[in-house]
mmCIF file with all atom_site columns, C-alpha atoms in Angstrom:
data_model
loop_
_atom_site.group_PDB
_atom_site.id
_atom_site.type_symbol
_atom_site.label_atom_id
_atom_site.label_alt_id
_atom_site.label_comp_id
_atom_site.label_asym_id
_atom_site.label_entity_id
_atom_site.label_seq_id
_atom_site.pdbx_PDB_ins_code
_atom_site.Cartn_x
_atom_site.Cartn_y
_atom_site.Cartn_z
_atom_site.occupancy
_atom_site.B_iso_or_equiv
_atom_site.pdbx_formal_charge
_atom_site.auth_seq_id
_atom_site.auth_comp_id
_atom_site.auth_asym_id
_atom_site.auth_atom_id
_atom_site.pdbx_PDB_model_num
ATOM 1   C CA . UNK A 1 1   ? 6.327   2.622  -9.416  1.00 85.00 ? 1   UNK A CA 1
ATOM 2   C CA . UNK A 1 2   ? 4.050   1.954  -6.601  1.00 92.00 ? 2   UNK A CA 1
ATOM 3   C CA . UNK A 1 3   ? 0.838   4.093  -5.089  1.00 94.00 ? 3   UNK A CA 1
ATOM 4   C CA . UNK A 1 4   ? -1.059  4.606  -1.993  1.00 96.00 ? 4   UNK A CA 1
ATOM 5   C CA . UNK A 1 5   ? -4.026  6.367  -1.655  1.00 95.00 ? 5   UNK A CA 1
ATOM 6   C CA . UNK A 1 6   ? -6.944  7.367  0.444   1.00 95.00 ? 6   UNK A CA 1
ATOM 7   C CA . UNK A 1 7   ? -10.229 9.449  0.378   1.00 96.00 ? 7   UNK A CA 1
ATOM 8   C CA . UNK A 1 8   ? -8.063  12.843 -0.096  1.00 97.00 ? 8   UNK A CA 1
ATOM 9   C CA . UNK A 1 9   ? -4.965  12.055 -1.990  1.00 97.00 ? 9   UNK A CA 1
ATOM 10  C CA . UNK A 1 10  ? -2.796  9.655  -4.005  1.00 97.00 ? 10  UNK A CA 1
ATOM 11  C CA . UNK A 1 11  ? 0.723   9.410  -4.256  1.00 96.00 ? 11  UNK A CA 1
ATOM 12  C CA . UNK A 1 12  ? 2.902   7.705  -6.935  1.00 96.00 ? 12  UNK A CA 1
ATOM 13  C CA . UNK A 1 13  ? 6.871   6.961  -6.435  1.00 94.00 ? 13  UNK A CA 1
ATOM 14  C CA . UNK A 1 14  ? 8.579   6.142  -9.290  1.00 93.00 ? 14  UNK A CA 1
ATOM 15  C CA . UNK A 1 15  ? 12.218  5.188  -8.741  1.00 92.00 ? 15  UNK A CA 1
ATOM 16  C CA . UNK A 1 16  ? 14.778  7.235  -11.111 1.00 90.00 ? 16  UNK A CA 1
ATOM 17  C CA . UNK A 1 17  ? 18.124  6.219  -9.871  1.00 84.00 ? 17  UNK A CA 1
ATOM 18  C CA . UNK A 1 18  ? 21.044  8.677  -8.608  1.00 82.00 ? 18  UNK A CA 1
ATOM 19  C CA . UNK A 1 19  ? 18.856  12.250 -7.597  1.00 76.00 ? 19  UNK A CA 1
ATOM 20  C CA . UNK A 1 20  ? 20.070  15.287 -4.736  1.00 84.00 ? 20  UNK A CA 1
ATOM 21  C CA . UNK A 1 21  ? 16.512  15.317 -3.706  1.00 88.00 ? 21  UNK A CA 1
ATOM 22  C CA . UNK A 1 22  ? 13.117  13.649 -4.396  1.00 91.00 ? 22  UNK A CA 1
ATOM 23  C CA . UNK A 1 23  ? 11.224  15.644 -7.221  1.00 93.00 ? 23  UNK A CA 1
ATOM 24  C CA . UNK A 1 24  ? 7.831   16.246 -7.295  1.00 96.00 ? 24  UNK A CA 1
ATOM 25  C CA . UNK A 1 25  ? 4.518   16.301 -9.281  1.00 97.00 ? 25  UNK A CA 1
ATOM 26  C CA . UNK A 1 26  ? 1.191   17.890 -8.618  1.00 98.00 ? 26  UNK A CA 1
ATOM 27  C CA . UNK A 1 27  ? -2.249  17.069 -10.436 1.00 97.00 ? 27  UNK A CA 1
ATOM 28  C CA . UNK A 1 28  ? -5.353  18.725 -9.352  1.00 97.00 ? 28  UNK A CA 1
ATOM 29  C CA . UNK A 1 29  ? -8.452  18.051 -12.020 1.00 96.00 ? 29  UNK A CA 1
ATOM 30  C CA . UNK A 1 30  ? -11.471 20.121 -12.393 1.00 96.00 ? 30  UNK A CA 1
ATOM 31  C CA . UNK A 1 31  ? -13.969 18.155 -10.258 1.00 96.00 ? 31  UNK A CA 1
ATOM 32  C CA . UNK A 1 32  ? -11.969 19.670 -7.086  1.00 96.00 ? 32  UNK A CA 1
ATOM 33  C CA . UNK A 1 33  ? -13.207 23.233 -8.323  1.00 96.00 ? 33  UNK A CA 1
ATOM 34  C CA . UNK A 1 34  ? -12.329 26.329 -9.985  1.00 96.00 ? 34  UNK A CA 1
ATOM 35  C CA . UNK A 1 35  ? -9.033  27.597 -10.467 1.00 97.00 ? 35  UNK A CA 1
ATOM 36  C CA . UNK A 1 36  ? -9.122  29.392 -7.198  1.00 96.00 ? 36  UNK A CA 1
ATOM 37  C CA . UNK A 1 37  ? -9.621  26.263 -5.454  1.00 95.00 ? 37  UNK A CA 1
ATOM 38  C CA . UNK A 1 38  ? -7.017  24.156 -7.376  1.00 97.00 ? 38  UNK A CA 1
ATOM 39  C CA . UNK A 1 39  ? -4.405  26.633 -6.844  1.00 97.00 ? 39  UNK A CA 1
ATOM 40  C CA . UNK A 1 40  ? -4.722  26.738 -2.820  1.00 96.00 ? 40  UNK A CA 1
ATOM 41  C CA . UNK A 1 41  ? -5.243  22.685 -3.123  1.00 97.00 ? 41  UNK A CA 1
ATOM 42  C CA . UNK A 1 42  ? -1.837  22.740 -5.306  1.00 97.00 ? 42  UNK A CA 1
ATOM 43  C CA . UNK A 1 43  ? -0.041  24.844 -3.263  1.00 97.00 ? 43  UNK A CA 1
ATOM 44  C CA . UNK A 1 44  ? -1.087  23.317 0.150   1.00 97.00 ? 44  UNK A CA 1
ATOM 45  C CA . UNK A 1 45  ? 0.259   19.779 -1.313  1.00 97.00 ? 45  UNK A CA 1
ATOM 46  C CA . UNK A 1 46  ? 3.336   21.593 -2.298  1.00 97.00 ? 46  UNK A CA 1
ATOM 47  C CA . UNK A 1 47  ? 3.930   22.608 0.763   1.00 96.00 ? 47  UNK A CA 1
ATOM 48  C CA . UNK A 1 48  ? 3.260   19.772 3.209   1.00 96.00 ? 48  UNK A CA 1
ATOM 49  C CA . UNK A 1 49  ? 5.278   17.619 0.495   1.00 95.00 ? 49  UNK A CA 1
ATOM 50  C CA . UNK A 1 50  ? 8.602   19.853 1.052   1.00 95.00 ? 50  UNK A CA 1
ATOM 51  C CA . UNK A 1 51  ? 8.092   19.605 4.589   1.00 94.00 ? 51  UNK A CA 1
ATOM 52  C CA . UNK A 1 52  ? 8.780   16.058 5.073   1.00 92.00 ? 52  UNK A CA 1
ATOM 53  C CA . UNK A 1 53  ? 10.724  15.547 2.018   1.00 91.00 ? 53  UNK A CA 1
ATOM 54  C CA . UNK A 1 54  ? 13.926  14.856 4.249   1.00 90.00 ? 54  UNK A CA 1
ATOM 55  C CA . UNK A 1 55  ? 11.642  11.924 5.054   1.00 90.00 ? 55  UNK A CA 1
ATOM 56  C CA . UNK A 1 56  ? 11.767  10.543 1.432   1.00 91.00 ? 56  UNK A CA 1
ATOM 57  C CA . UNK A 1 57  ? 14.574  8.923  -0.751  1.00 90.00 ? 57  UNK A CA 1
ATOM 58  C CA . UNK A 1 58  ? 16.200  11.203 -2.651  1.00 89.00 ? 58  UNK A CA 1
ATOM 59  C CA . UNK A 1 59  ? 16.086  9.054  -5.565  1.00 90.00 ? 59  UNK A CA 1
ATOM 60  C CA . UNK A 1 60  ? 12.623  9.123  -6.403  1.00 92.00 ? 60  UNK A CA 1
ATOM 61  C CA . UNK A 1 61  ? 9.831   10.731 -8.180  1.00 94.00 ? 61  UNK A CA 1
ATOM 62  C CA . UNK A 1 62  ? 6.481   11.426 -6.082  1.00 96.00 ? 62  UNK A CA 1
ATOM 63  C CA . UNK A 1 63  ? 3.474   12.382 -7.916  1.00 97.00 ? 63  UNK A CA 1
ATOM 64  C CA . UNK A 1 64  ? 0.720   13.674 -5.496  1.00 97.00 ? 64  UNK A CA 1
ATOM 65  C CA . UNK A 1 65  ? -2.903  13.447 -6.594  1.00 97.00 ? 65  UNK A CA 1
ATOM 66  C CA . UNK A 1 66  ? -5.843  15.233 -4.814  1.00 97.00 ? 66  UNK A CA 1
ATOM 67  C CA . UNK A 1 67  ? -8.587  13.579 -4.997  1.00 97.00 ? 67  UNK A CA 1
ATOM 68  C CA . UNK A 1 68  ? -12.206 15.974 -5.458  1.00 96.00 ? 68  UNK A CA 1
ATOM 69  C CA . UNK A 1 69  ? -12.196 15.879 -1.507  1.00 95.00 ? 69  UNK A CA 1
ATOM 70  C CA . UNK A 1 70  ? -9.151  17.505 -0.820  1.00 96.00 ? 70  UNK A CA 1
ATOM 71  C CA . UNK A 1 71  ? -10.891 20.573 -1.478  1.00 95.00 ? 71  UNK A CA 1
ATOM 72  C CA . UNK A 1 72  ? -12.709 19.718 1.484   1.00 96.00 ? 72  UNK A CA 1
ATOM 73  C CA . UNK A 1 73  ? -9.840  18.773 3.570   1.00 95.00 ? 73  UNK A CA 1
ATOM 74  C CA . UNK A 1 74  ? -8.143  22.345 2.714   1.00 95.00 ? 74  UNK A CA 1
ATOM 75  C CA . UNK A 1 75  ? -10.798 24.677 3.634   1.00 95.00 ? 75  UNK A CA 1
ATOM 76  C CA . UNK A 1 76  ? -11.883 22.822 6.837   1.00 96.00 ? 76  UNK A CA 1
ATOM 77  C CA . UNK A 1 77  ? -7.767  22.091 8.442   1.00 95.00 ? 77  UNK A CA 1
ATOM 78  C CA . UNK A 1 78  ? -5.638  24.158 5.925   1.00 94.00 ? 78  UNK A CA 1
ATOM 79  C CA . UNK A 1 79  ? -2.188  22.486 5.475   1.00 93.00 ? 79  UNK A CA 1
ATOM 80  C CA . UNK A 1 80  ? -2.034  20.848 8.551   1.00 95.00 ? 80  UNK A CA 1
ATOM 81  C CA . UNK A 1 81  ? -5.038  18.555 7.383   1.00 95.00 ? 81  UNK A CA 1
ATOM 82  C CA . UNK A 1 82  ? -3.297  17.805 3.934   1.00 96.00 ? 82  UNK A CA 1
ATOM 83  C CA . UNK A 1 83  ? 0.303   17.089 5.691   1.00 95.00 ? 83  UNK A CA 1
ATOM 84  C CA . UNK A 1 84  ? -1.679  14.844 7.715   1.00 96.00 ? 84  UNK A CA 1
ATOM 85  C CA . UNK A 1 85  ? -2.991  12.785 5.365   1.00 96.00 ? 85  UNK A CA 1
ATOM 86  C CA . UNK A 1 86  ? 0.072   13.006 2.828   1.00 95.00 ? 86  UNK A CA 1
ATOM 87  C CA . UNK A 1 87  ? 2.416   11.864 6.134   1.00 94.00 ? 87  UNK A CA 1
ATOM 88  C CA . UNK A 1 88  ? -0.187  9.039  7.036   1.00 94.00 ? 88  UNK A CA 1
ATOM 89  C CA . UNK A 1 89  ? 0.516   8.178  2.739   1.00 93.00 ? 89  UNK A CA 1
ATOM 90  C CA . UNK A 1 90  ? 3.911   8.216  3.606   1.00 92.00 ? 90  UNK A CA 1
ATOM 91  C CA . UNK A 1 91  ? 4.312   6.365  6.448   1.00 91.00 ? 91  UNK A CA 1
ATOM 92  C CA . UNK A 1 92  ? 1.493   3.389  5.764   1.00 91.00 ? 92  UNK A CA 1
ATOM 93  C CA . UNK A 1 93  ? 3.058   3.059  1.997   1.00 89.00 ? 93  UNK A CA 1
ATOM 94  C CA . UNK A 1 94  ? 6.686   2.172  2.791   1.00 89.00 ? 94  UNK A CA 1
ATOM 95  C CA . UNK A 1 95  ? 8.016   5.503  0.897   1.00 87.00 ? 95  UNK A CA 1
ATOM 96  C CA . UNK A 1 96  ? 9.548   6.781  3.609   1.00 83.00 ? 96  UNK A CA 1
ATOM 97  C CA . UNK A 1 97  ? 13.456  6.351  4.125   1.00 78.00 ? 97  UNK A CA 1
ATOM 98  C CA . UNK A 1 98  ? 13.890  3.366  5.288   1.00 58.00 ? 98  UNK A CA 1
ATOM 99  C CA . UNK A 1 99  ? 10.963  1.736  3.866   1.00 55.00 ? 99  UNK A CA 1
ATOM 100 C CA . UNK A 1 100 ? 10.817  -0.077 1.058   1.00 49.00 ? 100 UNK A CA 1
ATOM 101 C CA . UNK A 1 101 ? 10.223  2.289  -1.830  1.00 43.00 ? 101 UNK A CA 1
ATOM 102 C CA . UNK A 1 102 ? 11.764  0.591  -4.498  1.00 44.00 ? 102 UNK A CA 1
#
């Protein structure tokens, strides 16, 4: 697989071979907060990740990582600060369609 990260989040794309649609994986640890927190940090990267997943092969796994200052990122620009930072992940690691995620 490859990765691509930043001060927020990482993402991993692991190549699986024939798929309808990419799948994805969410890990939040402890040192971005209390279950509260994790939750809204989960479900925020769930979110942006679905809306640009027409973006991504269909063939792939993505694991998305968040990273103690995502918690951060989420309180102070909601989801449109983590689907900024996931798309810049996106676009400046090659997993996009047409890139070279593979």
């Amino acid at each position: 697989g490859r990765s691509k990260g930043n001060r927020y989040l990482v993402v991993y794309a692991f190549p699986r071979g024939e798929g309808d649609e990419p799948r994805l994986g969410v890990s939040v640890s402890r040192r971005v907060g209390g279950a509260v927190e994790r939750n809204r940090v989960k479900r925020l990267l769930r979110e942006a990740f679905w809306a640009q997943a027409e973006e991504l092969p269909a063939d792939h796994d993505f694991v998305l990582v968040a990273r103690p200052d995502a918690k951060e990122l989420a309180e102070r620009e909601g989801e449109a600060g983590i689907a900024r930072q996931l798309r810049e992940l996106v676009e400046t690691g090659g997993f996009a369609n047409g890139g070279e995620a593979g």
